[in-house]
């Protein structure tokens, strides 16, 4: 039996993790769950899975959840707040923690889980973007595994199995290109939130869907790959592959390229991360090669989709620059989703932040948290009219 905690249990990855758990209830047990506001989804999770602890970080939602269960006898302890979230992440009975919370707010719970000796099934890429070095050091110190859930990184992880790391030449990170592939900056001027949320291949949370439309998602994934697989940025190449069948590839020094393919369904990388190194019965549809008209590959357009270029630059610069990039992106995407800024303004805001903050070394987690705050405050003063 594998005991699982999910940080961000009500979102897209959280819900798909629950589907994987549901696929074999003799294999998995849900220990702890957390979410922000979605108390109704939390009610269903508690009723179905009886976890030991459920945490909400929104006070109103927490009160609603408590009042729903007021006269019912349940074994789940319901708690409120960030401290409780960290407690859930480090619950002693879990074997593995799925980090499916969105944004750099996932950094502290991830570190709490590592310090409690829990393996991490990592979906929350922002954590590695801002704190890759610290997370890796802590994971080494506490002897825990960081298992990638992101489909590309799950693919690369699989392509690396059984091979010598020194024989790897390049990591080839595939990207769908998002809903605006092939468009010019001029054509993107007036795109709507609805159009940006209409991803061609994947159904995901709203923040990552916008990141996919700007190609910032690929940029964050380049930095994520740098930390996960110990690769220099120049050897991590993004390739647009609109069908999302090849989930990424590893090129070896002898010229061999190994890819991992499957239908685009996050349940596979989630299941692989939960069970590594075991392979389980499929929880996804089989891939039918005869129904795929073609597999295409294109160079990403870095002049239009500047966020990807900025991410490479911030990653290369290191220090706090990835934190600045991520903070500005989280802030700008939020404004775009609230229809307060246009789509192209997202990369303008990120450019502004990257050019307004001096780089410095990260001493510890506090440096990241403080710099993140400074960037958000700077942008709030300037753009939140
Ligand atoms: P989502 O928005 O669907 O879900 C986010 C979860 O985090 C929810 O449970 C929500 O309640 C919780 N949450 C959000 N803000 C919070 C806060 N302030 N405090 C506490 N909890 C909070 O997001 P998602 O699409 O599932 O993505 C989650 C993470 O996984 C992101 O980092 C994303 O980049 C990564 N990821 C997602 C996919 C995908 O297919 N959705 C694929 C690869 C990687
Ligand atoms: Mg991905």
Tab-separated table of C-alpha atoms and ligand atoms in Angstrom:
chain	number	residue	atom	x	y	z
A	1	UNK	CA	0.000	0.000	0.000
A	2	UNK	CA	1.293	3.436	-0.949
A	3	UNK	CA	0.258	6.294	1.352
A	4	UNK	CA	-0.249	9.526	-0.572
A	5	UNK	CA	-0.709	13.180	0.372
A	6	UNK	CA	-1.860	15.712	-2.207
A	7	UNK	CA	-1.019	19.390	-1.853
A	8	UNK	CA	-3.515	21.054	-4.192
A	9	UNK	CA	-5.969	18.153	-4.341
A	10	UNK	CA	-8.885	19.957	-5.993
A	11	UNK	CA	-7.121	21.210	-9.137
A	12	UNK	CA	-6.431	19.572	-12.471
A	13	UNK	CA	-3.438	17.462	-11.367
A	14	UNK	CA	-4.960	16.836	-7.928
A	15	UNK	CA	-8.175	15.526	-9.482
A	16	UNK	CA	-6.264	13.294	-11.900
A	17	UNK	CA	-4.170	11.965	-8.997
A	18	UNK	CA	-7.435	11.010	-7.297
A	19	UNK	CA	-8.435	9.164	-10.480
A	20	UNK	CA	-5.178	7.197	-10.356
A	21	UNK	CA	-5.838	6.370	-6.686
A	22	UNK	CA	-9.406	5.341	-7.559
A	23	UNK	CA	-8.060	3.021	-10.274
A	24	UNK	CA	-6.581	0.727	-7.606
A	25	UNK	CA	-7.842	1.342	-4.086
A	26	UNK	CA	-5.899	-1.679	-2.805
A	27	UNK	CA	-2.659	-0.098	-3.927
A	28	UNK	CA	-3.052	3.518	-2.766
A	29	UNK	CA	-4.332	5.209	0.377
A	30	UNK	CA	-5.034	8.937	0.613
A	31	UNK	CA	-3.550	10.418	3.798
A	32	UNK	CA	-3.707	14.221	3.525
A	33	UNK	CA	-5.275	16.731	1.141
A	34	UNK	CA	-5.086	20.492	0.846
A	35	UNK	CA	-6.727	23.170	-1.283
A	36	UNK	CA	-7.426	26.862	-1.295
A	37	UNK	CA	-11.138	27.668	-1.752
A	38	UNK	CA	-12.840	24.633	-3.281
A	39	UNK	CA	-14.623	23.318	-0.202
A	40	UNK	CA	-17.338	21.576	-2.238
A	41	UNK	CA	-14.776	19.413	-4.012
A	42	UNK	CA	-13.158	18.840	-0.624
A	43	UNK	CA	-16.464	17.521	0.761
A	44	UNK	CA	-16.525	14.860	-1.977
A	45	UNK	CA	-12.880	13.960	-1.389
A	46	UNK	CA	-13.433	13.538	2.363
A	47	UNK	CA	-16.616	11.503	1.832
A	48	UNK	CA	-14.956	9.212	-0.692
A	49	UNK	CA	-11.408	8.782	0.643
A	50	UNK	CA	-11.536	9.502	4.398
A	51	UNK	CA	-8.101	11.128	4.584
A	52	UNK	CA	-6.543	11.793	7.991
A	53	UNK	CA	-6.276	15.536	7.434
A	54	UNK	CA	-7.854	18.079	5.064
A	55	UNK	CA	-6.646	21.685	4.926
A	56	UNK	CA	-8.135	24.767	3.305
A	57	UNK	CA	-6.242	28.070	3.173
A	58	UNK	CA	-9.282	30.252	2.492
A	59	UNK	CA	-11.063	31.084	5.742
A	60	UNK	CA	-14.588	31.278	4.332
A	61	UNK	CA	-14.168	27.965	2.531
A	62	UNK	CA	-12.772	26.404	5.727
A	63	UNK	CA	-15.821	27.594	7.707
A	64	UNK	CA	-18.166	26.188	5.062
A	65	UNK	CA	-16.366	22.850	5.137
A	66	UNK	CA	-16.525	22.686	8.945
A	67	UNK	CA	-20.197	23.555	9.006
A	68	UNK	CA	-20.989	20.852	6.413
A	69	UNK	CA	-19.383	18.170	8.595
A	70	UNK	CA	-20.558	19.664	11.924
A	71	UNK	CA	-23.055	16.952	12.808
A	72	UNK	CA	-21.409	14.125	10.882
A	73	UNK	CA	-18.914	11.748	12.342
A	74	UNK	CA	-15.768	11.659	10.213
A	75	UNK	CA	-12.225	10.616	10.984
A	76	UNK	CA	-10.763	13.480	8.907
A	77	UNK	CA	-9.301	16.370	10.871
A	78	UNK	CA	-10.198	19.640	9.128
A	79	UNK	CA	-7.700	22.469	9.461
A	80	UNK	CA	-7.120	25.992	8.227
A	81	UNK	CA	-4.133	28.024	7.021
A	82	UNK	CA	-0.611	27.837	5.631
A	83	UNK	CA	0.878	26.318	8.768
A	84	UNK	CA	-1.660	23.510	8.609
A	85	UNK	CA	-0.863	23.088	4.916
A	86	UNK	CA	2.807	22.569	5.781
A	87	UNK	CA	1.710	20.139	8.485
A	88	UNK	CA	-0.336	18.188	5.938
A	89	UNK	CA	2.653	18.140	3.576
A	90	UNK	CA	4.810	16.573	6.274
A	91	UNK	CA	2.189	14.163	7.688
A	92	UNK	CA	4.060	11.245	9.191
A	93	UNK	CA	1.934	8.522	7.585
A	94	UNK	CA	2.557	9.527	3.964
A	95	UNK	CA	5.124	7.787	1.752
A	96	UNK	CA	4.917	10.288	-1.078
A	97	UNK	CA	3.585	13.839	-1.479
A	98	UNK	CA	2.084	14.997	-4.760
A	99	UNK	CA	2.774	18.731	-5.074
A	100	UNK	CA	-0.052	19.877	-7.330
A	101	UNK	CA	-0.526	23.325	-5.853
A	102	UNK	CA	-0.016	26.161	-8.349
A	103	UNK	CA	2.652	28.852	-8.007
A	104	UNK	CA	5.729	29.495	-5.894
A	105	UNK	CA	3.544	29.210	-2.784
A	106	UNK	CA	4.323	25.482	-3.195
A	107	UNK	CA	7.952	26.010	-2.174
A	108	UNK	CA	7.526	25.806	1.614
A	109	UNK	CA	5.179	22.793	1.680
A	110	UNK	CA	7.572	20.979	-0.668
A	111	UNK	CA	10.510	21.714	1.620
A	112	UNK	CA	8.444	20.684	4.669
A	113	UNK	CA	7.648	17.365	2.990
A	114	UNK	CA	11.301	16.783	2.077
A	115	UNK	CA	12.437	17.554	5.634
A	116	UNK	CA	9.906	15.000	6.884
A	117	UNK	CA	11.609	12.447	4.608
A	118	UNK	CA	8.785	12.150	2.072
A	119	UNK	CA	9.408	11.409	-1.596
A	120	UNK	CA	7.985	14.132	-3.833
A	121	UNK	CA	5.893	13.591	-6.966
A	122	UNK	CA	6.500	17.084	-8.268
A	123	UNK	CA	3.963	18.799	-10.503
A	124	UNK	CA	4.489	22.268	-9.010
A	125	UNK	CA	7.245	23.428	-11.389
A	126	UNK	CA	7.375	26.967	-9.934
A	127	UNK	CA	9.004	25.468	-6.820
A	128	UNK	CA	11.996	24.229	-8.818
A	129	UNK	CA	12.131	27.435	-10.863
A	130	UNK	CA	12.584	29.609	-7.785
A	131	UNK	CA	14.273	27.173	-5.420
A	132	UNK	CA	15.843	24.427	-7.527
A	133	UNK	CA	19.182	24.502	-5.792
A	134	UNK	CA	17.738	24.465	-2.270
A	135	UNK	CA	15.197	21.760	-3.071
A	136	UNK	CA	17.909	19.557	-4.569
A	137	UNK	CA	20.235	20.065	-1.610
A	138	UNK	CA	17.460	19.306	0.875
A	139	UNK	CA	16.381	16.222	-1.081
A	140	UNK	CA	19.964	14.946	-1.004
A	141	UNK	CA	20.333	15.701	2.699
A	142	UNK	CA	17.103	13.894	3.637
A	143	UNK	CA	17.566	11.062	1.122
A	144	UNK	CA	14.284	11.626	-0.713
A	145	UNK	CA	13.443	11.263	-4.388
A	146	UNK	CA	12.065	14.106	-6.517
A	147	UNK	CA	9.936	12.318	-9.118
A	148	UNK	CA	8.724	14.488	-12.001
A	149	UNK	CA	5.009	14.619	-12.790
A	150	UNK	CA	5.224	17.254	-15.530
A	151	UNK	CA	4.645	15.221	-18.721
A	152	UNK	CA	7.889	16.346	-20.413
A	153	UNK	CA	10.012	15.686	-17.353
A	154	UNK	CA	8.260	12.399	-16.708
A	155	UNK	CA	9.142	11.502	-20.304
A	156	UNK	CA	12.790	12.553	-19.959
A	157	UNK	CA	13.025	10.665	-16.674
A	158	UNK	CA	11.824	7.541	-18.487
A	159	UNK	CA	14.195	8.094	-21.441
A	160	UNK	CA	17.129	8.322	-19.012
A	161	UNK	CA	16.449	4.982	-17.319
A	162	UNK	CA	19.276	2.498	-17.668
A	163	UNK	CA	21.642	4.946	-19.368
A	164	UNK	CA	24.757	6.721	-18.190
A	165	UNK	CA	24.092	10.403	-17.487
A	166	UNK	CA	27.506	11.276	-18.926
A	167	UNK	CA	26.365	9.915	-22.306
A	168	UNK	CA	23.511	12.454	-22.568
A	169	UNK	CA	24.129	15.144	-25.167
A	170	UNK	CA	20.869	17.108	-25.200
A	171	UNK	CA	17.467	17.098	-23.626
A	172	UNK	CA	14.798	17.761	-26.249
A	173	UNK	CA	11.829	19.305	-24.519
A	174	UNK	CA	8.702	19.188	-26.652
A	175	UNK	CA	6.052	21.940	-26.584
A	176	UNK	CA	2.591	21.889	-28.127
A	177	UNK	CA	2.964	25.557	-29.091
A	178	UNK	CA	-0.326	26.370	-27.373
A	179	UNK	CA	-3.425	27.953	-28.933
A	180	UNK	CA	-1.494	30.785	-30.639
A	181	UNK	CA	1.174	28.789	-32.468
A	182	UNK	CA	2.092	30.479	-35.759
A	183	UNK	CA	0.616	33.867	-34.787
A	184	UNK	CA	2.565	37.132	-34.929
A	185	UNK	CA	2.871	39.609	-32.076
A	186	UNK	CA	0.515	41.921	-33.982
A	187	UNK	CA	-2.100	39.160	-34.243
A	188	UNK	CA	-1.814	38.507	-30.500
A	189	UNK	CA	-2.568	42.121	-29.576
A	190	UNK	CA	-6.286	41.638	-28.987
A	191	UNK	CA	-6.632	37.959	-28.116
A	192	UNK	CA	-9.108	37.282	-25.316
A	193	UNK	CA	-8.768	35.322	-22.092
A	194	UNK	CA	-11.231	32.779	-23.500
A	195	UNK	CA	-9.071	32.248	-26.601
A	196	UNK	CA	-5.930	31.940	-24.494
A	197	UNK	CA	-7.603	29.364	-22.243
A	198	UNK	CA	-8.529	27.209	-25.234
A	199	UNK	CA	-5.539	24.857	-25.250
A	200	UNK	CA	-5.511	22.477	-28.233
A	201	UNK	CA	-4.308	19.302	-26.446
A	202	UNK	CA	-4.445	19.571	-22.664
A	203	UNK	CA	-7.133	20.491	-20.138
A	204	UNK	CA	-5.325	22.151	-17.215
A	205	UNK	CA	-5.657	24.829	-14.549
A	206	UNK	CA	-5.997	28.404	-15.806
A	207	UNK	CA	-2.523	29.661	-14.809
A	208	UNK	CA	-0.581	26.918	-16.613
A	209	UNK	CA	-2.926	27.219	-19.622
A	210	UNK	CA	-2.009	30.901	-20.008
A	211	UNK	CA	1.661	29.959	-19.479
A	212	UNK	CA	1.251	27.499	-22.354
A	213	UNK	CA	-0.192	30.233	-24.571
A	214	UNK	CA	2.766	32.586	-23.896
A	215	UNK	CA	5.299	29.692	-23.978
A	216	UNK	CA	6.345	30.708	-20.450
A	217	UNK	CA	5.305	27.192	-19.492
A	218	UNK	CA	8.121	25.865	-21.679
A	219	UNK	CA	10.470	28.440	-20.193
A	220	UNK	CA	9.618	27.321	-16.647
A	221	UNK	CA	10.079	23.726	-17.804
A	222	UNK	CA	13.544	24.483	-19.200
A	223	UNK	CA	14.573	25.692	-15.724
A	224	UNK	CA	12.785	22.721	-14.131
A	225	UNK	CA	14.722	20.342	-16.422
A	226	UNK	CA	18.003	22.090	-15.594
A	227	UNK	CA	17.551	21.248	-11.906
A	228	UNK	CA	15.934	17.843	-12.252
A	229	UNK	CA	18.430	16.435	-14.726
A	230	UNK	CA	21.541	18.470	-13.952
A	231	UNK	CA	21.855	19.754	-17.526
A	232	UNK	CA	23.349	23.059	-18.697
A	233	UNK	CA	20.802	25.379	-20.328
A	234	UNK	CA	22.534	25.213	-23.704
A	235	UNK	CA	21.820	21.470	-23.785
A	236	UNK	CA	18.093	21.830	-23.104
A	237	UNK	CA	16.373	22.477	-26.424
A	238	UNK	CA	12.711	23.328	-26.818
A	239	UNK	CA	11.016	21.851	-29.902
A	240	UNK	CA	7.451	22.654	-30.900
A	241	UNK	CA	5.544	19.429	-31.564
A	242	UNK	CA	1.853	20.339	-31.979
A	243	UNK	CA	0.415	16.821	-31.611
A	244	UNK	CA	1.737	16.307	-28.026
A	245	UNK	CA	2.343	12.610	-28.675
A	246	UNK	CA	6.095	12.678	-28.073
A	247	UNK	CA	6.310	13.985	-24.527
A	248	UNK	CA	10.049	14.729	-24.777
A	249	UNK	CA	13.307	13.091	-25.850
A	250	UNK	CA	16.883	12.497	-24.782
A	251	UNK	CA	19.667	12.693	-27.344
A	252	UNK	CA	22.743	10.598	-26.487
A	253	UNK	CA	26.295	11.286	-27.611
A	254	UNK	CA	26.237	8.338	-30.058
A	255	UNK	CA	23.392	10.008	-31.985
A	256	UNK	CA	20.588	7.864	-30.573
A	257	UNK	CA	17.454	9.735	-29.585
A	258	UNK	CA	15.075	8.069	-27.165
A	259	UNK	CA	11.555	9.445	-26.862
A	260	UNK	CA	8.559	8.626	-24.702
A	261	UNK	CA	5.158	8.592	-26.385
A	262	UNK	CA	1.591	8.198	-25.244
A	263	UNK	CA	-1.755	9.905	-25.659
A	264	UNK	CA	-1.694	13.299	-23.894
A	265	UNK	CA	-3.031	12.288	-20.482
A	266	UNK	CA	-1.437	13.396	-17.199
A	267	UNK	CA	-2.582	10.240	-15.416
A	268	UNK	CA	0.370	8.370	-16.932
A	269	UNK	CA	3.183	10.578	-15.568
A	270	UNK	CA	1.312	10.784	-12.230
A	271	UNK	CA	1.043	6.988	-12.044
A	272	UNK	CA	4.698	6.520	-13.047
A	273	UNK	CA	5.885	8.992	-10.395
A	274	UNK	CA	3.753	7.316	-7.712
A	275	UNK	CA	5.023	3.841	-8.525
A	276	UNK	CA	8.560	4.356	-9.837
A	277	UNK	CA	10.353	2.134	-10.755
A	278	UNK	CA	7.350	-0.208	-11.091
A	279	UNK	CA	5.183	-0.058	-14.223
A	280	UNK	CA	1.485	-0.580	-13.588
A	281	UNK	CA	-1.568	-1.448	-15.677
A	282	UNK	CA	-2.557	1.449	-17.950
A	283	UNK	CA	-4.868	4.149	-16.611
A	284	UNK	CA	-4.868	5.867	-20.033
A	285	UNK	CA	-6.160	5.005	-23.502
A	286	UNK	CA	-3.679	3.185	-25.761
A	287	UNK	CA	-1.992	5.195	-28.515
A	288	UNK	CA	-3.319	4.335	-31.968
A	289	UNK	CA	-0.572	5.231	-34.463
A	290	UNK	CA	-2.934	4.846	-37.397
A	291	UNK	CA	-5.159	7.649	-36.116
A	292	UNK	CA	-2.291	10.170	-36.028
A	293	UNK	CA	-2.002	11.912	-39.404
A	294	UNK	CA	1.575	13.116	-38.796
A	295	UNK	CA	4.068	14.159	-36.171
A	296	UNK	CA	5.356	17.686	-36.818
A	297	UNK	CA	8.315	19.583	-35.380
A	298	UNK	CA	9.046	23.315	-35.504
A	299	UNK	CA	11.473	25.798	-34.020
A	300	UNK	CA	9.854	27.947	-31.312
A	301	UNK	CA	9.325	31.576	-32.376
A	302	UNK	CA	11.275	33.409	-29.673
A	303	UNK	CA	10.628	36.851	-31.206
A	304	UNK	CA	6.883	36.531	-30.722
A	305	UNK	CA	6.892	34.304	-27.654
A	306	UNK	CA	9.466	36.287	-25.715
A	307	UNK	CA	8.697	34.619	-22.393
A	308	UNK	CA	10.604	31.503	-23.460
A	309	UNK	CA	13.650	33.610	-24.311
A	310	UNK	CA	13.409	35.456	-20.968
A	311	UNK	CA	13.269	32.151	-19.119
A	312	UNK	CA	16.454	30.880	-20.797
A	313	UNK	CA	18.168	34.174	-19.901
A	314	UNK	CA	16.947	34.167	-16.289
A	315	UNK	CA	17.906	30.513	-15.913
A	316	UNK	CA	21.433	31.167	-17.240
A	317	UNK	CA	21.794	34.212	-14.958
A	318	UNK	CA	20.795	32.098	-11.934
A	319	UNK	CA	20.604	33.627	-8.442
A	320	UNK	CA	17.306	35.406	-7.889
A	321	UNK	CA	16.581	36.049	-11.591
A	322	UNK	CA	14.348	32.962	-11.982
A	323	UNK	CA	12.455	34.170	-8.876
A	324	UNK	CA	12.006	37.610	-10.491
A	325	UNK	CA	10.854	35.961	-13.734
A	326	UNK	CA	8.404	33.712	-11.923
A	327	UNK	CA	7.011	36.430	-9.631
A	328	UNK	CA	6.430	38.791	-12.564
A	329	UNK	CA	4.815	35.993	-14.546
A	330	UNK	CA	2.477	34.967	-11.707
A	331	UNK	CA	1.509	38.614	-11.243
A	332	UNK	CA	1.007	39.349	-14.956
A	333	UNK	CA	-0.943	36.153	-15.662
A	334	UNK	CA	-3.270	36.953	-12.782
A	335	UNK	CA	-3.916	40.452	-14.217
A	336	UNK	CA	-4.526	38.983	-17.678
A	337	UNK	CA	-6.976	36.405	-16.287
A	338	UNK	CA	-8.826	39.275	-14.562
A	339	UNK	CA	-8.929	41.043	-17.958
A	340	UNK	CA	-6.944	43.999	-16.591
A	341	UNK	CA	-4.134	43.770	-19.153
A	342	UNK	CA	-3.730	42.550	-22.721
A	343	UNK	CA	-1.980	39.302	-23.663
A	344	UNK	CA	1.204	40.984	-24.950
A	345	UNK	CA	1.454	43.020	-21.755
A	346	UNK	CA	2.404	39.785	-19.950
A	347	UNK	CA	5.855	39.657	-21.558
A	348	UNK	CA	6.249	43.435	-21.203
A	349	UNK	CA	5.689	43.241	-17.436
A	350	UNK	CA	8.151	40.356	-17.116
A	351	UNK	CA	10.739	42.283	-19.134
A	352	UNK	CA	10.229	45.304	-16.896
A	353	UNK	CA	10.769	43.253	-13.721
A	354	UNK	CA	13.836	41.465	-15.087
A	355	UNK	CA	15.408	44.838	-15.886
A	356	UNK	CA	14.476	46.461	-12.585
A	357	UNK	CA	16.067	44.016	-10.148
A	358	UNK	CA	19.775	43.421	-9.588
A	359	UNK	CA	20.788	39.808	-9.415
A	360	UNK	CA	21.982	38.361	-6.127
A	361	UNK	CA	22.805	34.952	-4.675
A	362	UNK	CA	20.179	32.903	-2.876
A	363	UNK	CA	21.340	32.331	0.698
A	364	UNK	CA	18.299	30.450	1.877
A	365	UNK	CA	14.543	30.141	1.378
A	366	UNK	CA	13.997	33.572	2.947
A	367	UNK	CA	15.926	35.253	0.112
A	368	UNK	CA	13.437	33.753	-2.353
A	369	UNK	CA	10.370	34.686	-0.315
A	370	UNK	CA	11.604	38.255	0.214
A	371	UNK	CA	12.615	38.833	-3.412
A	372	UNK	CA	9.290	37.423	-4.583
A	373	UNK	CA	7.510	39.929	-2.318
A	374	UNK	CA	9.649	42.832	-3.556
A	375	UNK	CA	8.884	42.055	-7.205
A	376	UNK	CA	5.145	41.746	-6.556
A	377	UNK	CA	5.131	45.057	-4.605
A	378	UNK	CA	7.084	46.809	-7.361
A	379	UNK	CA	4.640	45.589	-10.011
A	380	UNK	CA	1.562	46.325	-7.890
A	381	UNK	CA	2.645	49.953	-7.480
A	382	UNK	CA	3.242	50.293	-11.176
A	383	UNK	CA	0.460	48.335	-12.883
A	384	UNK	CA	-2.405	47.764	-10.475
A	385	UNK	CA	-4.181	51.010	-11.151
B	1	LIG	P1	-5.114	24.146	-10.710
B	1	LIG	O1	-5.290	25.609	-10.692
B	1	LIG	O2	-6.081	23.310	-11.440
B	1	LIG	O3	-5.069	23.605	-9.187
B	1	LIG	C1	-4.307	24.216	-8.205
B	1	LIG	C2	-4.514	23.603	-6.822
B	1	LIG	O4	-3.768	24.388	-5.878
B	1	LIG	C3	-5.963	23.631	-6.347
B	1	LIG	O5	-6.210	22.501	-5.534
B	1	LIG	C4	-6.051	24.896	-5.485
B	1	LIG	O6	-7.036	24.844	-4.477
B	1	LIG	C5	-4.645	24.922	-4.889
B	1	LIG	N1	-4.214	26.294	-4.591
B	1	LIG	C6	-4.151	27.330	-5.458
B	1	LIG	N2	-3.746	28.457	-4.836
B	1	LIG	C7	-3.559	28.115	-3.541
B	1	LIG	C8	-3.183	28.844	-2.382
B	1	LIG	N3	-2.925	30.159	-2.418
B	1	LIG	N4	-3.099	28.179	-1.200
B	1	LIG	C9	-3.376	26.855	-1.137
B	1	LIG	N5	-3.755	26.126	-2.194
B	1	LIG	C10	-3.848	26.739	-3.380
B	1	LIG	O7	-3.625	23.875	-11.211
B	1	LIG	P2	-3.069	22.608	-12.022
B	1	LIG	O8	-3.305	22.801	-13.465
B	1	LIG	O9	-3.502	21.340	-11.378
B	1	LIG	O10	-1.501	22.807	-11.807
B	1	LIG	C11	-0.877	22.557	-10.563
B	1	LIG	C12	0.636	22.571	-10.745
B	1	LIG	O11	1.006	21.506	-11.605
B	1	LIG	C13	1.157	23.857	-11.408
B	1	LIG	O12	2.406	24.171	-10.881
B	1	LIG	C14	1.308	23.454	-12.875
B	1	LIG	O13	2.297	24.188	-13.538
B	1	LIG	C15	1.708	21.980	-12.735
B	1	LIG	N6	1.356	21.146	-13.896
B	1	LIG	C16	0.057	21.025	-14.275
B	1	LIG	C17	-0.281	20.228	-15.371
B	1	LIG	C18	-1.713	20.029	-15.786
B	1	LIG	O14	-1.964	19.239	-16.699
B	1	LIG	N7	-2.670	20.675	-15.156
B	1	LIG	C19	0.728	19.594	-16.102
B	1	LIG	C20	2.041	19.748	-15.684
B	1	LIG	C21	2.354	20.519	-14.570
B	2	LIG	MG1	4.552	20.134	-19.089
